[in-house]
Amino acid sequence: MTTYRQILNGVAHRFDGLVEVLAKASPRRSGDELAGCAARSAAERAAAQWALADIPLTTFLTEEVVPYDTDDVTRLIIDGHDPEAFAEISQLTVGGLREWLLDAVTRPDAAARLGRIAAGLTPEMVAATSKIMAGQDLIAVAAAVHHPAAFRTTVGLPGRLATRLQPNHPTDDPSGVAAAIIDGLLMGAGDAVIGINPASDSPQAAADLVRLLDDVRVQLDAPIQSCVLTHVTTTIGLIEAGLPVDLVFQSIAGTQAANRSFGVTLPLLAEARAAGESLGRGTVGGNVMYFETGQGSALSAHAHIGVGGKPVDQQTLEARAYGVARAYDPLLVNSVVGFIGPEYLYDGKQIIRAGLEDNFCGTLLGLPMGVDVCYTNHTEADADDMDVLLTLLGAAGTAYVICVPGTDDVMLGYQSASFHDALYVRRTLGLRPAPEFEAWLASLGMIDDAGRIIPLPAIGSPLAALTTKVA
């Protein structure tokens, strides 16, 4: 194990191994303090960031964070590393990569430069770099990267912000779900996916919701994809039963043990992807996987221990979850950044910083990255914090955000963005819906030439007339 040292203001700081220097270089957050790996002072954090900046990127290919022999996520990352894509940056340190990225975004071919190195970056490299970047650095680099993915719509294109329409209902009542769907579509939401968190684990309930979503899509002739966010094994069963499944969902994390706590393995994810692809339901693309992640998930499962028995910080483990997602070429990946609660992200400041880090790391690794701009009601955060994060993510080019009626998810009991919030950020930053969805809205006379939803009376909306077809 390598020992890293840094002298700051005459005080010598020592960090035993990559795991410790990564953790102590992290911006302050409650989850790392709970895990016992956070810096003990601002001075120690600064010293760790200084030491981290001097570490060569090649170190991350030889010094593991979680043991290779016992963790299949580490094996996936190391064995899947692309040396050809890495060659251009292989001589850099972590600090050097930060400078390279900030220089790249000033060039006319920034997107091509950043896209070219994506497969040469490991999650630990991007996590390390994010720890020494300011908020504006995270925004500038993420905004310059574009990794489109497609099914019936295309997400991740520059100048676009898609939305997941989340019509959850506390009893999975079909009328309640359908009403929330129509509410969202009337306000231009749903171009990333219409995705329901079912209240029940019942396969029959999931099947009923899959049929409902597909009926709505067919009756409205809308270019949308749907997803019932049930366990991956349930979805495989639905596909085998002949149900009209579009996307296959699963929560994932950054260690083998954390994924085991979710009831998944890497081979099972590959089986799920193959099952989804076998249906061939995409019209403009074949990306069928939808993953959700979140900082703190490994710690909450007591699956956060790395090399030398040391706890790994939650942001590095979150980036490793993106390494898992990347292997399955997904349509959508999103961090539910504030959902896990104040034990892991204490207040609005920590949630905002974590949301920008997650968007940066996922995007830089080559994913169509989205964020659920959210918080739970016992967190020291409020709607103003979420407005700030939503605006910053819009500037950072996030591929999509999640929207619920009126910001209040009545099934999961947390606060997310509303349909109105998505309209606000699109209008303020000049962002447009996914092109296929925008064309559909235009065909109904619901959107103007600038991509803005037209304020039609609900009773006179062409979409309202179409709802008579949805029984």
Coordinates of N, CA, C and O in Angstrom, one line a residue, residues 7-8 10 17 19 83 89 131 136-137 155 166 170 175 199 233 246-247 268 324 351 358 378 409 416 418 448:
I7 N 2.8 18.2 3.1 CA 3.0 19.2 4.2 C 2.2 20.5 3.9 O 2.3 21.0 2.8
L8 N 1.4 20.9 4.8 CA 0.6 22.1 4.6 C 0.7 23.0 5.8 O 0.4 22.6 7.0
G10 N 3.3 23.8 7.4 CA 4.2 23.3 8.4 C 3.8 22.0 9.0 O 4.5 21.4 9.9
G17 N -2.6 4.9 1.6 CA -3.3 4.2 0.5 C -4.3 5.1 -0.3 O -4.7 6.2 0.2
V19 N -7.4 4.6 -1.0 CA -8.7 4.7 -0.4 C -8.8 5.9 0.6 O -9.7 6.6 0.6
P83 N -6.9 0.8 -23.3 CA -5.6 1.5 -23.3 C -5.5 2.5 -24.4 O -4.7 3.5 -24.3
I89 N -4.0 10.6 -22.5 CA -3.9 11.3 -21.2 C -3.1 10.4 -20.2 O -3.1 10.7 -19.0
K131 N -13.0 15.7 -7.2 CA -12.8 16.2 -5.8 C -12.0 17.4 -5.8 O -11.9 18.1 -4.8
Q136 N -18.1 25.3 -10.8 CA -18.2 25.8 -12.2 C -17.3 24.9 -13.1 O -17.7 24.7 -14.3
D137 N -16.3 24.3 -12.6 CA -15.5 23.3 -13.4 C -16.4 22.1 -13.8 O -16.4 21.6 -14.9
V155 N -32.2 10.9 -26.3 CA -31.9 11.7 -25.1 C -30.3 12.0 -25.1 O -29.6 11.2 -25.7
Q166 N -43.1 10.8 -13.9 CA -43.2 9.8 -12.9 C -44.6 9.8 -12.2 O -44.9 10.5 -11.3
P170 N -50.3 5.8 -4.8 CA -50.1 5.0 -3.6 C -50.7 3.6 -3.6 O -50.3 2.7 -2.9
S175 N -56.7 4.7 -12.9 CA -57.2 6.0 -13.2 C -56.3 7.1 -12.7 O -56.1 8.1 -13.4
A199 N -46.3 0.6 -6.3 CA -46.5 0.5 -4.8 C -46.4 -1.0 -4.4 O -46.1 -1.2 -3.2
T233 N -35.6 -9.2 -12.1 CA -36.1 -10.5 -12.3 C -37.6 -10.5 -12.6 O -38.0 -11.4 -13.4
D246 N -40.9 -2.0 -22.5 CA -39.9 -1.2 -23.3 C -38.6 -1.2 -22.6 O -37.6 -1.8 -23.2
L247 N -38.4 -0.6 -21.4 CA -37.1 -0.5 -20.8 C -37.1 -1.4 -19.6 O -38.1 -1.7 -18.9
L268 N -26.6 -11.3 -14.3 CA -28.1 -11.1 -14.3 C -28.4 -9.9 -15.1 O -29.4 -9.9 -15.8
V324 N -20.4 0.3 -13.8 CA -21.3 -0.8 -14.0 C -22.3 -0.5 -15.1 O -22.5 -1.2 -16.1
I351 N -26.3 18.3 -1.1 CA -27.0 17.7 -2.2 C -26.7 18.4 -3.5 O -26.5 17.7 -4.5
D358 N -22.2 14.0 -9.5 CA -22.7 12.8 -10.2 C -22.9 13.0 -11.7 O -22.6 12.2 -12.5
H378 N -37.0 15.3 5.9 CA -36.3 15.5 7.1 C -34.8 16.0 6.9 O -34.0 16.0 7.8
D409 N -44.2 13.6 -4.5 CA -44.5 12.2 -4.9 C -45.3 11.5 -3.9 O -44.9 11.3 -2.7
S416 N -39.6 16.1 -5.4 CA -38.9 16.1 -6.7 C -39.2 17.3 -7.5 O -39.9 18.2 -6.9
S418 N -41.2 19.4 -10.4 CA -42.5 19.3 -11.0 C -42.5 19.5 -12.5 O -41.5 19.9 -13.1
D448 N -44.4 25.8 -29.7 CA -44.1 26.8 -30.7 C -42.8 26.5 -31.3 O -42.1 25.5 -31.0

